[in-house]
Amino acid sequence: MDFDNPLQKQLPWRWQEGDLTVTRSNAWSGPGCHEGCGVLIYTDKEGKMVKVEGDPENPFNQGRLCVRCLALPEVTYHPDRLLYPQKRVGERGEDKWERVSWEEAYDTIVTKFNAYKAEFGPQSVVFNQGTGRDVTWANGRLCYGFGSPNSSDFQSGMACYLPRLSSLYATTGSFLVADCSQHFPDRYDEPSWTRPECIVIWGCNPIISNADGFLGHWIVDCMKLGSKLIVIDPRLTWLAAKADIWLQIRPGTDAAMALAWLDVIINEKLYDEDFVEMWTLGFDELAGRVAEYPVEKMAEITWVPQEKIEAAARLYATSKPAAIQWGLAIDMTKESLPAGQAITALWSITGNVDIPGGMVTVALPYGADIWGGDWGYSHLSPEAKAVRIGLDKYPLLQWGLPLAQADEIVEAMLTDDPYPIKAIWLVGSNALACMGADPEKLMKALNRMEFVVNIDLFKTPTAVACADLLLPVLTYPEKNGLRAVWYHIGNINKAIEPVGEGKSDAQLAIELGHIFNPDLVPWETVEEYFDAVLEGTEMTFEEMRDAGAVLYTDFEYKKYEKGYERGDGELGFNTPSGRIELYSTAYERSGLDPLPYFEEPTESPFSTPEMYEEYPIVLTSGARHWASFHSEHRQIHRLRAMRPDPIVEIHPETAAKYGVGEGDWIWIENHRGRVQRKVQLTTILDPRVINADHGWWYPEKEPAAPSLYGMWDVNFNKLIPWDPGRSGFGANYKSLLCKIYKVNQGEEAQSWLP
Ligand SMILES: Nc1nc2c(c(=O)[nH]1)N[C@H]1C(S)=C(S)[C@@H](COP(=O)(O)OP(=O)(O)OC[C@H]3O[C@@H](n4cnc5c(=O)[nH]c(N)nc54)[C@H](O)[C@@H]3O)O[C@H]1N2
Ligand SMILES: Nc1nc2c(c(=O)[nH]1)N[C@H]1C(S)=C(S)[C@@H](COP(=O)(O)OP(=O)(O)OC[C@H]3O[C@@H](n4cnc5c(=O)[nH]c(N)nc54)[C@H](O)[C@@H]3O)O[C@H]1N2
Ligand SMILES: [Mo]
């Protein structure tokens, strides 16, 4: 490695500051996070972690760190951490457990999984996980190593990120993100980079969520450099308050908004004719479709005035370059794929593709890819691949990541159709309290399983309700790991001894994978696997750590003009036509509409006006807050103090109309059920819309059923059905109807206050 090259930084990885030892590392998970921020972990003479700080030398976060990493010592040393493997001894839900050795745990898993494999086929074991943490790649390897094609999550419509990813792969053949200079170690000083003239923040709040490997503060950096902002959000977020234009959209209508922008841009000829001509397929068909969605009509649908939509579309299309940072709200409508497709069309027809300050296709330095490409899926037998759940109903699943479809998995668990599912490996997911729709249905499905293994840092309502074996895992300072995802490579360096007998998720997957399939998982230790991933760097994991290396790669723009996008070296994009497919041949072949469209949420003022009379409030959910990552961190006092209760945000006019005030506990009810929230009055919302927290449970309440940590009264997802979009992707987690009324005195879901 040439450390004189500025792309390959060499820094000390461990040093002494007075009585404290400092270990340089990269944060990933656990606890949950999508990022890989550079951190400095401080330990005392006894080897105890005393604090964590942002690493100023790491180009990714440049010293910044969020409150959840600052609170990390409290997470790692929390008395409720799972410390050793445990097996269930009472009934499910009784919360009775007995400590077992790792040997016994592994024996049980191997014996049972192999027995199901022999009798029902490897597909009868499903490997399930929560959002992308430092478990995803390991889970995939273990699943395909075992021989099952069924790796999935428990989210209806897999409505997080995967709709956007699938839509991008299908129409562009690659993955693009807003270019905030993140591919360069010198960041904003990099001469080949240009700041976006305009950034559109669409259905996300990156300042808080820092989702999908994108750090929200990069937006603030660009704003300081002069980037203009357009924010599309039903709530006046911090960024929206600073934007040039804020479009206060009705939840669930993002496809209509994108089609309206396309209407303005195409009618006013604000698109990039050369790029459209050279690099896209189906512009005329797109224009024909867009004409069905005139901006004046879309203004009524989205509840945003026509002039505002037009002004935003013009500002976006005339700003060169322009970037769009999109988020979860795009995924969380049932017809999310066409919404993603319409937004992709926006940056494509304006020529903002793989240019400085536009949307860039991501690069993996030195080919180092922790995911191992398809996680080993390609090694499965044709017979195994053919029975991946959901593939027959949703042929689009052939494109992009090789996942099984979540709603269909739950159906199969309940019905044995198309075949019996016997066991679930459930890693990094509190599915009943957070990820799953209709948690009662999910609980039934899980409790039909003969064997559920749950792998977590803490015991959750899901574990108590459904698990047979609990395996403890590690927080990031307790383990070695590798952050080799996009942009740069960095080590996750072990800084402290594990507090219990936990193993890292990677260790579990490699050790068990090796037992199940030494051909696909030839490595015996995690470090050996990392060495293999790092082959292209010509360093081993240890050498890289000792060199204190942070590795970037030469980043090139306009890769499609250089033959770098496609495997075959031809120019263009990795699609059948070699172009960005505005008219998608992949969708067409999958029996889907090849062009973008808007469909109302299943329940809305327009799709179900009668229901809107009974449930007269539009309900969105889950806008992130600082204090927790999903259902995590509720037991961490200094974080819980920031958000002690599950909140619903309501406009004061609406609150007055229903006779509720600040701090009142209310029921939010629809025809599926009701759930409690505490009222926070705010004018950031349209009076017709309210927003509720997701992922609540009370670690301080009774674990045993029926309480399950007091989960049922506050479990928002009782209001959400399992109901995916036509493609198998997308579900209405953020666009429902409801009514609200006060909780009777004494029946509040109130818990302790820190
Ligand atoms: N602190 C923290 N960070 C997290 C997480 C966490 O739980 N806590 N979760 C992580 C995960 S898995 C994810 S997927 C990401 C998600 O993070 P983001 O993609 O940023 O999404 P959200 O925070 O859910 O919502 C962002 C905004 O969408 C708005 N919104 C709601 N409905 C709509 C709509 O219909 N249309 C539009 N345009 N906007 C709408 C909300 O008002 C909110 O301001 O965050 C990740 N980061
Ligand atoms: N109503 C509504 N519901 C939503 C959302 C919404 O916006 N609205 N957002 C949805 C989204 S986008 C997502 S992605 C899902 C998220 O759903 P999940 O990813 O299932 O999140 P959690 O419920 O917090 O469960 C994560 C569990 O993993 C454990 N954990 C953390 N780090 C690690 C680790 O490194 N290894 C292991 N083995 N375990 C770890 C935590 O302790 C926790 O118990 O929730 C969804 N639910
Ligand atoms: Mo997510």
PDB file of N, CA and C in Angstrom, residues 140-141 143-149 371-386 402 517-523 529:
ATOM      1  N   GLY A 140     -26.983 -13.201   5.337  1.00  0.00           N
ATOM      2  CA  GLY A 140     -27.078 -13.741   3.981  1.00  0.00           C
ATOM      3  C   GLY A 140     -26.153 -14.932   3.784  1.00  0.00           C
ATOM      4  N   ARG A 141     -24.901 -14.772   4.192  1.00  0.00           N
ATOM      5  CA  ARG A 141     -23.913 -15.868   4.059  1.00  0.00           C
ATOM      6  C   ARG A 141     -24.400 -17.120   4.757  1.00  0.00           C
ATOM      7  N   CYS A 143     -27.474 -17.952   5.619  1.00  0.00           N
ATOM      8  CA  CYS A 143     -28.672 -18.478   4.955  1.00  0.00           C
ATOM      9  C   CYS A 143     -28.288 -19.309   3.729  1.00  0.00           C
ATOM     10  N   TYR A 144     -27.497 -18.723   2.842  1.00  0.00           N
ATOM     11  CA  TYR A 144     -27.166 -19.420   1.601  1.00  0.00           C
ATOM     12  C   TYR A 144     -26.155 -20.536   1.865  1.00  0.00           C
ATOM     13  N   GLY A 145     -25.324 -20.351   2.889  1.00  0.00           N
ATOM     14  CA  GLY A 145     -24.419 -21.422   3.291  1.00  0.00           C
ATOM     15  C   GLY A 145     -25.204 -22.646   3.750  1.00  0.00           C
ATOM     16  N   PHE A 146     -26.266 -22.391   4.502  1.00  0.00           N
ATOM     17  CA  PHE A 146     -27.123 -23.490   4.957  1.00  0.00           C
ATOM     18  C   PHE A 146     -27.861 -24.131   3.786  1.00  0.00           C
ATOM     19  N   GLY A 147     -28.129 -23.310   2.761  1.00  0.00           N
ATOM     20  CA  GLY A 147     -28.794 -23.856   1.578  1.00  0.00           C
ATOM     21  C   GLY A 147     -30.224 -23.387   1.398  1.00  0.00           C
ATOM     22  N   SER A 148     -30.667 -22.483   2.298  1.00  0.00           N
ATOM     23  CA  SER A 148     -32.029 -21.959   2.153  1.00  0.00           C
ATOM     24  C   SER A 148     -32.013 -20.733   1.245  1.00  0.00           C
ATOM     25  N   PRO A 149     -33.018 -20.582   0.370  1.00  0.00           N
ATOM     26  CA  PRO A 149     -33.099 -19.380  -0.454  1.00  0.00           C
ATOM     27  C   PRO A 149     -33.861 -18.262   0.255  1.00  0.00           C
ATOM     28  N   TRP A 371     -20.241  -7.461   1.757  1.00  0.00           N
ATOM     29  CA  TRP A 371     -21.437  -8.260   1.433  1.00  0.00           C
ATOM     30  C   TRP A 371     -21.069  -9.481   0.583  1.00  0.00           C
ATOM     31  N   GLY A 372     -19.869  -9.467  -0.014  1.00  0.00           N
ATOM     32  CA  GLY A 372     -19.511 -10.581  -0.887  1.00  0.00           C
ATOM     33  C   GLY A 372     -20.405 -10.629  -2.106  1.00  0.00           C
ATOM     34  N   GLY A 373     -20.728  -9.476  -2.671  1.00  0.00           N
ATOM     35  CA  GLY A 373     -21.586  -9.403  -3.862  1.00  0.00           C
ATOM     36  C   GLY A 373     -23.000  -9.818  -3.509  1.00  0.00           C
ATOM     37  N   ASP A 374     -23.359 -11.032  -3.836  1.00  0.00           N
ATOM     38  CA  ASP A 374     -24.731 -11.482  -3.554  1.00  0.00           C
ATOM     39  C   ASP A 374     -24.790 -12.345  -2.295  1.00  0.00           C
ATOM     40  N   TRP A 375     -23.805 -12.199  -1.422  1.00  0.00           N
ATOM     41  CA  TRP A 375     -23.756 -12.904  -0.132  1.00  0.00           C
ATOM     42  C   TRP A 375     -23.634 -14.414  -0.301  1.00  0.00           C
ATOM     43  N   GLY A 376     -23.373 -14.858  -1.511  1.00  0.00           N
ATOM     44  CA  GLY A 376     -23.251 -16.304  -1.741  1.00  0.00           C
ATOM     45  C   GLY A 376     -24.490 -16.919  -2.372  1.00  0.00           C
ATOM     46  N   TYR A 377     -25.493 -16.113  -2.685  1.00  0.00           N
ATOM     47  CA  TYR A 377     -26.735 -16.644  -3.275  1.00  0.00           C
ATOM     48  C   TYR A 377     -26.472 -17.434  -4.550  1.00  0.00           C
ATOM     49  N   SER A 378     -25.528 -16.946  -5.359  1.00  0.00           N
ATOM     50  CA  SER A 378     -25.276 -17.600  -6.649  1.00  0.00           C
ATOM     51  C   SER A 378     -24.795 -19.046  -6.475  1.00  0.00           C
ATOM     52  N   HIS A 379     -24.303 -19.380  -5.281  1.00  0.00           N
ATOM     53  CA  HIS A 379     -23.839 -20.746  -5.052  1.00  0.00           C
ATOM     54  C   HIS A 379     -24.971 -21.717  -4.722  1.00  0.00           C
ATOM     55  N   LEU A 380     -26.166 -21.209  -4.518  1.00  0.00           N
ATOM     56  CA  LEU A 380     -27.285 -22.117  -4.207  1.00  0.00           C
ATOM     57  C   LEU A 380     -27.591 -23.008  -5.398  1.00  0.00           C
ATOM     58  N   SER A 381     -28.148 -24.171  -5.119  1.00  0.00           N
ATOM     59  CA  SER A 381     -28.534 -25.068  -6.214  1.00  0.00           C
ATOM     60  C   SER A 381     -29.731 -24.469  -6.951  1.00  0.00           C
ATOM     61  N   PRO A 382     -29.885 -24.797  -8.241  1.00  0.00           N
ATOM     62  CA  PRO A 382     -31.045 -24.295  -8.991  1.00  0.00           C
ATOM     63  C   PRO A 382     -32.356 -24.683  -8.307  1.00  0.00           C
ATOM     64  N   GLU A 383     -32.396 -25.880  -7.703  1.00  0.00           N
ATOM     65  CA  GLU A 383     -33.642 -26.307  -7.028  1.00  0.00           C
ATOM     66  C   GLU A 383     -33.950 -25.379  -5.848  1.00  0.00           C
ATOM     67  N   ALA A 384     -32.913 -25.039  -5.109  1.00  0.00           N
ATOM     68  CA  ALA A 384     -33.123 -24.163  -3.954  1.00  0.00           C
ATOM     69  C   ALA A 384     -33.569 -22.776  -4.421  1.00  0.00           C
ATOM     70  N   LYS A 385     -32.903 -22.251  -5.439  1.00  0.00           N
ATOM     71  CA  LYS A 385     -33.261 -20.910  -5.927  1.00  0.00           C
ATOM     72  C   LYS A 385     -34.714 -20.870  -6.402  1.00  0.00           C
ATOM     73  N   ALA A 386     -35.152 -21.964  -7.037  1.00  0.00           N
ATOM     74  CA  ALA A 386     -36.485 -21.982  -7.653  1.00  0.00           C
ATOM     75  C   ALA A 386     -37.598 -21.858  -6.620  1.00  0.00           C
ATOM     76  N   PRO A 402     -31.225 -10.768  -3.669  1.00  0.00           N
ATOM     77  CA  PRO A 402     -31.918 -12.059  -3.772  1.00  0.00           C
ATOM     78  C   PRO A 402     -32.769 -12.390  -2.551  1.00  0.00           C
ATOM     79  N   ASN A 517     -21.592 -25.557   5.832  1.00  0.00           N
ATOM     80  CA  ASN A 517     -21.137 -25.592   4.447  1.00  0.00           C
ATOM     81  C   ASN A 517     -19.717 -25.045   4.311  1.00  0.00           C
ATOM     82  N   PRO A 518     -18.724 -25.891   4.607  1.00  0.00           N
ATOM     83  CA  PRO A 518     -17.338 -25.413   4.552  1.00  0.00           C
ATOM     84  C   PRO A 518     -16.887 -25.019   3.144  1.00  0.00           C
ATOM     85  N   ASP A 519     -17.645 -25.414   2.104  1.00  0.00           N
ATOM     86  CA  ASP A 519     -17.270 -24.975   0.755  1.00  0.00           C
ATOM     87  C   ASP A 519     -17.575 -23.501   0.567  1.00  0.00           C
ATOM     88  N   LEU A 520     -18.772 -23.119   0.976  1.00  0.00           N
ATOM     89  CA  LEU A 520     -19.161 -21.715   0.781  1.00  0.00           C
ATOM     90  C   LEU A 520     -18.606 -20.829   1.895  1.00  0.00           C
ATOM     91  N   VAL A 521     -18.415 -21.395   3.068  1.00  0.00           N
ATOM     92  CA  VAL A 521     -17.852 -20.630   4.190  1.00  0.00           C
ATOM     93  C   VAL A 521     -16.560 -21.320   4.638  1.00  0.00           C
ATOM     94  N   PRO A 522     -15.485 -21.156   3.850  1.00  0.00           N
ATOM     95  CA  PRO A 522     -14.256 -21.880   4.135  1.00  0.00           C
ATOM     96  C   PRO A 522     -13.492 -21.316   5.342  1.00  0.00           C
ATOM     97  N   TRP A 523     -13.838 -20.124   5.777  1.00  0.00           N
ATOM     98  CA  TRP A 523     -13.065 -19.470   6.826  1.00  0.00           C
ATOM     99  C   TRP A 523     -13.443 -20.000   8.189  1.00  0.00           C
ATOM    100  N   TYR A 529     -12.068 -14.229   7.150  1.00  0.00           N
ATOM    101  CA  TYR A 529     -13.032 -13.738   6.170  1.00  0.00           C
ATOM    102  C   TYR A 529     -12.671 -12.305   5.751  1.00  0.00           C
TER     103      TYR A 529
END
